[in-house]
Amino acid sequence: GIQVEQSPPDLILQEGANSTLRCNFSDSVNNLQWFHQNPWGQLINLFYIPSGTKQNGRLSATTVATERYSLLYISSSQTTDSGVYFCAVEHGGTSYGKLTFGQGTILTVHP
Amino acid sequence: EAQVTQNPRYLITVTGKKLTVTCSQNMNHEYMSWYRQDPGLGLRQIYYSMNVEVTDKGDVPEGYKVSRKEKRNFPLILESPSPNQTSLYFCASSLTSYLTGELFFGEGSRLTVL
């Protein structure tokens, strides 16, 4: 099956710093999504991004499907950005609906 | 309010006692799925459903059953729970069945099997 690797596994920042999270995947995929899990466990969809670049406020994401990676950029980080960031890929070809998640990046933003 | 609702949110049970975790969405979504989250392993897909009466195995289906008799409901059934099924479970849904769209998650159900 598809392997999904996220880096770094842990990231500690001071408020106001910028960061880049990476998601590598081992095979072609139908789509890719980024999620944030807050400290209370709630999972929120950040981006649905099978290819190209999207921006939403201080967050942006880029997926280069041909090179099998995606990047999540967080600018001017805030303490509320703390939590775990996951990427998830939908398997390619005819495997619609089958999703594999990366193991996550734990982000801690200090005031 | 558009939402995915899971029940129960917390449950402690004993080995072998059948249980069902319910999942319901009010967004008329076609796609629904179940995941378990364990420390160090991220989220792993258990089962998914592209539409009513259509279900498929994810990466970790052993020990679980699902059914999709109605569009809005997708219950997860543990026929004979074992301690290794102690986990945090999430249900999710999305609008489309062709190329899963943006996923919306429930709040999670923490299950402990003694």
mmCIF file of C-alpha atoms in Angstrom:
data_model
loop_
_atom_site.group_PDB
_atom_site.id
_atom_site.type_symbol
_atom_site.label_atom_id
_atom_site.label_comp_id
_atom_site.label_asym_id
_atom_site.label_seq_id
_atom_site.Cartn_x
_atom_site.Cartn_y
_atom_site.Cartn_z
ATOM 1 C CA GLY A 1 0.000 0.000 0.000
ATOM 2 C CA ILE A 2 0.892 3.660 -0.077
ATOM 3 C CA GLN A 3 3.400 4.933 2.474
ATOM 4 C CA VAL A 4 2.888 8.449 3.808
ATOM 5 C CA GLU A 5 5.681 10.109 5.743
ATOM 6 C CA GLN A 6 5.517 13.459 7.486
ATOM 7 C CA SER A 7 8.386 15.581 8.687
ATOM 8 C CA PRO A 8 9.435 16.819 11.072
ATOM 9 C CA PRO A 9 7.748 14.646 13.722
ATOM 10 C CA ASP A 10 7.968 17.436 16.283
ATOM 11 C CA LEU A 11 8.343 21.178 15.946
ATOM 12 C CA ILE A 12 8.661 23.828 18.647
ATOM 13 C CA LEU A 13 8.294 27.485 17.720
ATOM 14 C CA GLN A 14 8.102 30.872 19.307
ATOM 15 C CA GLU A 15 5.013 32.875 18.503
ATOM 16 C CA GLY A 16 5.492 34.810 15.279
ATOM 17 C CA ALA A 17 7.825 32.303 13.633
ATOM 18 C CA ASN A 18 7.196 30.663 10.269
ATOM 19 C CA SER A 19 7.312 26.943 9.578
ATOM 20 C CA THR A 20 7.063 24.375 6.808
ATOM 21 C CA LEU A 21 5.650 20.896 7.260
ATOM 22 C CA ARG A 22 6.247 18.221 4.671
ATOM 23 C CA CYS A 23 4.254 15.188 3.522
ATOM 24 C CA ASN A 24 5.831 12.619 1.201
ATOM 25 C CA PHE A 25 3.891 9.784 -0.377
ATOM 26 C CA SER A 26 5.136 6.713 -2.166
ATOM 27 C CA ASP A 27 2.718 6.361 -5.083
ATOM 28 C CA SER A 28 0.304 8.340 -7.226
ATOM 29 C CA VAL A 29 -2.770 9.553 -5.365
ATOM 30 C CA ASN A 30 -6.197 10.857 -6.273
ATOM 31 C CA ASN A 31 -6.131 13.633 -3.724
ATOM 32 C CA LEU A 32 -4.452 14.938 -0.594
ATOM 33 C CA GLN A 33 -5.824 16.743 2.443
ATOM 34 C CA TRP A 34 -4.266 18.493 5.428
ATOM 35 C CA PHE A 35 -5.857 18.429 8.880
ATOM 36 C CA HIS A 36 -5.230 20.069 12.215
ATOM 37 C CA GLN A 37 -6.004 18.221 15.440
ATOM 38 C CA ASN A 38 -6.304 20.717 18.273
ATOM 39 C CA PRO A 39 -5.291 19.927 21.871
ATOM 40 C CA TRP A 40 -8.885 18.864 22.590
ATOM 41 C CA GLY A 41 -8.735 16.207 19.904
ATOM 42 C CA GLN A 42 -10.945 17.875 17.328
ATOM 43 C CA LEU A 43 -9.931 17.281 13.686
ATOM 44 C CA ILE A 44 -10.397 20.187 11.295
ATOM 45 C CA ASN A 45 -9.865 20.115 7.556
ATOM 46 C CA LEU A 46 -7.361 22.761 6.468
ATOM 47 C CA PHE A 47 -6.894 22.083 2.772
ATOM 48 C CA TYR A 48 -8.195 19.775 0.095
ATOM 49 C CA ILE A 49 -5.295 19.997 -2.340
ATOM 50 C CA PRO A 50 -4.628 17.242 -4.907
ATOM 51 C CA SER A 51 -2.303 19.593 -6.794
ATOM 52 C CA GLY A 52 -1.274 23.229 -6.979
ATOM 53 C CA THR A 53 -1.244 25.875 -4.276
ATOM 54 C CA LYS A 54 -3.947 27.177 -1.973
ATOM 55 C CA GLN A 55 -3.918 29.838 0.700
ATOM 56 C CA ASN A 56 -6.170 30.486 3.662
ATOM 57 C CA GLY A 57 -5.072 33.360 5.852
ATOM 58 C CA ARG A 58 -1.730 32.578 7.454
ATOM 59 C CA LEU A 59 -1.759 29.046 6.107
ATOM 60 C CA SER A 60 -0.946 27.869 2.638
ATOM 61 C CA ALA A 61 -0.320 24.503 1.033
ATOM 62 C CA THR A 62 1.353 23.256 -2.109
ATOM 63 C CA THR A 63 1.113 19.778 -3.608
ATOM 64 C CA VAL A 64 3.452 18.614 -6.362
ATOM 65 C CA ALA A 65 1.758 15.372 -7.335
ATOM 66 C CA THR A 66 4.346 14.432 -9.956
ATOM 67 C CA GLU A 67 7.086 14.538 -7.309
ATOM 68 C CA ARG A 68 4.859 12.995 -4.625
ATOM 69 C CA TYR A 69 5.006 15.576 -1.897
ATOM 70 C CA SER A 70 2.989 18.316 -0.278
ATOM 71 C CA LEU A 71 4.020 21.220 1.919
ATOM 72 C CA LEU A 72 2.042 23.100 4.541
ATOM 73 C CA TYR A 73 3.266 26.604 5.377
ATOM 74 C CA ILE A 74 2.351 28.351 8.594
ATOM 75 C CA SER A 75 3.324 31.999 8.803
ATOM 76 C CA SER A 76 3.369 34.229 11.886
ATOM 77 C CA SER A 77 2.492 31.267 14.102
ATOM 78 C CA GLN A 78 0.168 31.720 17.066
ATOM 79 C CA THR A 79 -0.311 29.632 20.198
ATOM 80 C CA THR A 80 -3.653 28.495 18.796
ATOM 81 C CA ASP A 81 -1.757 26.789 15.947
ATOM 82 C CA SER A 82 -0.473 24.212 18.441
ATOM 83 C CA GLY A 83 -1.620 20.655 17.916
ATOM 84 C CA VAL A 84 -0.977 17.851 15.478
ATOM 85 C CA TYR A 85 -0.978 18.304 11.715
ATOM 86 C CA PHE A 86 -1.858 15.339 9.533
ATOM 87 C CA CYS A 87 -1.796 14.829 5.830
ATOM 88 C CA ALA A 88 -3.976 12.145 4.272
ATOM 89 C CA VAL A 89 -3.920 10.765 0.742
ATOM 90 C CA GLU A 90 -6.624 9.010 -1.200
ATOM 91 C CA HIS A 91 -5.130 6.046 -2.992
ATOM 92 C CA GLY A 92 -4.735 6.415 -6.730
ATOM 93 C CA GLY A 93 -6.222 4.601 -9.658
ATOM 94 C CA THR A 94 -9.597 2.996 -8.907
ATOM 95 C CA SER A 95 -9.077 2.864 -5.108
ATOM 96 C CA TYR A 96 -11.487 5.724 -4.506
ATOM 97 C CA GLY A 97 -12.335 6.223 -0.892
ATOM 98 C CA LYS A 98 -9.350 4.436 0.595
ATOM 99 C CA LEU A 99 -7.329 6.898 2.680
ATOM 100 C CA THR A 100 -3.951 6.673 4.365
ATOM 101 C CA PHE A 101 -2.779 9.214 6.922
ATOM 102 C CA GLY A 102 0.728 10.213 7.820
ATOM 103 C CA GLN A 103 1.831 9.897 11.432
ATOM 104 C CA GLY A 104 1.565 13.617 12.004
ATOM 105 C CA THR A 105 3.718 16.572 13.008
ATOM 106 C CA ILE A 106 3.296 17.757 16.583
ATOM 107 C CA LEU A 107 3.544 21.548 16.642
ATOM 108 C CA THR A 108 4.006 23.497 19.858
ATOM 109 C CA VAL A 109 3.934 27.286 19.696
ATOM 110 C CA HIS A 110 5.174 29.112 22.788
ATOM 111 C CA PRO A 111 4.099 32.697 23.600
ATOM 112 C CA GLU B 1 -25.813 23.051 12.149
ATOM 113 C CA ALA B 2 -23.895 20.785 9.790
ATOM 114 C CA GLN B 3 -22.209 18.085 11.799
ATOM 115 C CA VAL B 4 -21.083 14.500 12.238
ATOM 116 C CA THR B 5 -22.340 13.044 15.515
ATOM 117 C CA GLN B 6 -20.809 10.051 17.256
ATOM 118 C CA ASN B 7 -22.151 8.194 20.272
ATOM 119 C CA PRO B 8 -21.055 7.297 22.824
ATOM 120 C CA ARG B 9 -18.208 9.754 23.305
ATOM 121 C CA TYR B 10 -16.688 7.674 26.077
ATOM 122 C CA LEU B 11 -17.161 3.998 26.843
ATOM 123 C CA ILE B 12 -15.522 1.459 29.121
ATOM 124 C CA THR B 13 -16.484 -2.125 28.424
ATOM 125 C CA VAL B 14 -15.235 -5.660 28.977
ATOM 126 C CA THR B 15 -13.774 -8.195 26.608
ATOM 127 C CA GLY B 16 -16.373 -9.965 24.506
ATOM 128 C CA LYS B 17 -19.320 -7.671 25.172
ATOM 129 C CA LYS B 18 -20.722 -6.569 21.818
ATOM 130 C CA LEU B 19 -20.962 -2.841 21.286
ATOM 131 C CA THR B 20 -21.951 -0.384 18.591
ATOM 132 C CA VAL B 21 -20.624 3.111 18.063
ATOM 133 C CA THR B 22 -23.098 5.153 16.090
ATOM 134 C CA CYS B 23 -22.257 7.823 13.523
ATOM 135 C CA SER B 24 -24.759 10.143 11.919
ATOM 136 C CA GLN B 25 -24.324 13.084 9.538
ATOM 137 C CA ASN B 26 -26.887 15.710 8.552
ATOM 138 C CA MET B 27 -25.164 17.011 5.406
ATOM 139 C CA ASN B 28 -26.528 14.492 2.885
ATOM 140 C CA HIS B 29 -22.983 13.238 2.331
ATOM 141 C CA GLU B 30 -22.434 10.162 0.198
ATOM 142 C CA TYR B 31 -19.073 9.089 1.643
ATOM 143 C CA MET B 32 -18.573 7.986 5.263
ATOM 144 C CA SER B 33 -15.643 6.322 6.972
ATOM 145 C CA TRP B 34 -14.257 5.136 10.306
ATOM 146 C CA TYR B 35 -10.741 5.578 11.731
ATOM 147 C CA ARG B 36 -8.916 4.637 14.858
ATOM 148 C CA GLN B 37 -6.176 6.789 16.356
ATOM 149 C CA ASP B 38 -3.439 5.270 18.465
ATOM 150 C CA PRO B 39 -0.325 6.970 19.893
ATOM 151 C CA GLY B 40 2.528 6.960 17.414
ATOM 152 C CA LEU B 41 0.402 5.424 14.651
ATOM 153 C CA GLY B 42 -1.672 8.382 13.514
ATOM 154 C CA LEU B 43 -5.115 7.646 12.117
ATOM 155 C CA ARG B 44 -5.805 4.382 10.365
ATOM 156 C CA GLN B 45 -8.848 3.713 8.238
ATOM 157 C CA ILE B 46 -11.065 0.842 9.390
ATOM 158 C CA TYR B 47 -13.923 0.833 6.858
ATOM 159 C CA TYR B 48 -15.411 3.243 4.378
ATOM 160 C CA SER B 49 -18.638 3.548 2.438
ATOM 161 C CA MET B 50 -18.998 5.252 -0.919
ATOM 162 C CA ASN B 51 -22.809 5.181 -0.736
ATOM 163 C CA VAL B 52 -25.777 3.306 0.709
ATOM 164 C CA GLU B 53 -25.226 -0.468 0.794
ATOM 165 C CA VAL B 54 -21.603 -0.051 -0.424
ATOM 166 C CA THR B 55 -18.831 -0.674 2.118
ATOM 167 C CA ASP B 56 -15.144 -1.507 1.755
ATOM 168 C CA LYS B 57 -12.275 -2.438 4.042
ATOM 169 C CA GLY B 58 -9.653 0.071 5.006
ATOM 170 C CA ASP B 59 -6.241 -0.780 6.409
ATOM 171 C CA VAL B 60 -7.346 -2.259 9.757
ATOM 172 C CA PRO B 61 -10.785 -3.909 9.391
ATOM 173 C CA GLU B 62 -10.142 -6.986 11.540
ATOM 174 C CA GLY B 63 -12.521 -7.244 14.479
ATOM 175 C CA TYR B 64 -14.951 -4.640 13.140
ATOM 176 C CA LYS B 65 -18.160 -4.633 11.117
ATOM 177 C CA VAL B 66 -20.093 -1.802 9.534
ATOM 178 C CA SER B 67 -23.355 -1.312 7.726
ATOM 179 C CA ARG B 68 -24.788 1.475 5.574
ATOM 180 C CA LYS B 69 -28.513 0.975 5.338
ATOM 181 C CA GLU B 70 -29.285 4.685 5.257
ATOM 182 C CA LYS B 71 -27.322 7.562 3.814
ATOM 183 C CA ARG B 72 -26.998 9.443 7.095
ATOM 184 C CA ASN B 73 -25.906 6.583 9.390
ATOM 185 C CA PHE B 74 -22.757 4.448 9.453
ATOM 186 C CA PRO B 75 -22.483 2.445 12.689
ATOM 187 C CA LEU B 76 -19.282 0.671 13.744
ATOM 188 C CA ILE B 77 -19.864 -2.696 15.362
ATOM 189 C CA LEU B 78 -17.436 -4.560 17.581
ATOM 190 C CA GLU B 79 -18.891 -8.070 17.849
ATOM 191 C CA SER B 80 -16.414 -9.306 20.459
ATOM 192 C CA PRO B 81 -14.201 -6.454 21.646
ATOM 193 C CA SER B 82 -10.670 -7.173 22.803
ATOM 194 C CA PRO B 83 -8.201 -4.983 24.720
ATOM 195 C CA ASN B 84 -6.248 -4.229 21.522
ATOM 196 C CA GLN B 85 -9.309 -2.362 20.272
ATOM 197 C CA THR B 86 -8.889 0.203 23.032
ATOM 198 C CA SER B 87 -8.497 3.373 21.008
ATOM 199 C CA LEU B 88 -9.891 6.734 19.987
ATOM 200 C CA TYR B 89 -12.348 6.307 17.121
ATOM 201 C CA PHE B 90 -13.377 8.914 14.578
ATOM 202 C CA CYS B 91 -16.154 8.903 12.029
ATOM 203 C CA ALA B 92 -15.929 11.196 9.011
ATOM 204 C CA SER B 93 -18.023 12.081 5.985
ATOM 205 C CA SER B 94 -17.682 13.971 2.730
ATOM 206 C CA LEU B 95 -20.044 15.110 0.028
ATOM 207 C CA THR B 96 -18.762 13.162 -2.920
ATOM 208 C CA SER B 97 -18.301 9.510 -3.599
ATOM 209 C CA TYR B 98 -16.074 10.096 -6.623
ATOM 210 C CA LEU B 99 -12.730 11.381 -5.357
ATOM 211 C CA THR B 100 -13.494 11.917 -1.690
ATOM 212 C CA GLY B 101 -14.078 15.572 -1.032
ATOM 213 C CA GLU B 102 -13.293 17.594 2.060
ATOM 214 C CA LEU B 103 -13.623 15.352 5.088
ATOM 215 C CA PHE B 104 -15.677 16.397 8.109
ATOM 216 C CA PHE B 105 -14.938 14.557 11.353
ATOM 217 C CA GLY B 106 -17.011 13.725 14.371
ATOM 218 C CA GLU B 107 -15.710 14.587 17.829
ATOM 219 C CA GLY B 108 -14.370 11.109 18.501
ATOM 220 C CA SER B 109 -15.314 8.181 20.729
ATOM 221 C CA ARG B 110 -12.825 6.988 23.322
ATOM 222 C CA LEU B 111 -13.234 3.282 23.881
ATOM 223 C CA THR B 112 -11.560 1.248 26.616
ATOM 224 C CA VAL B 113 -11.832 -2.541 26.582
ATOM 225 C CA LEU B 114 -10.847 -4.225 29.842
#
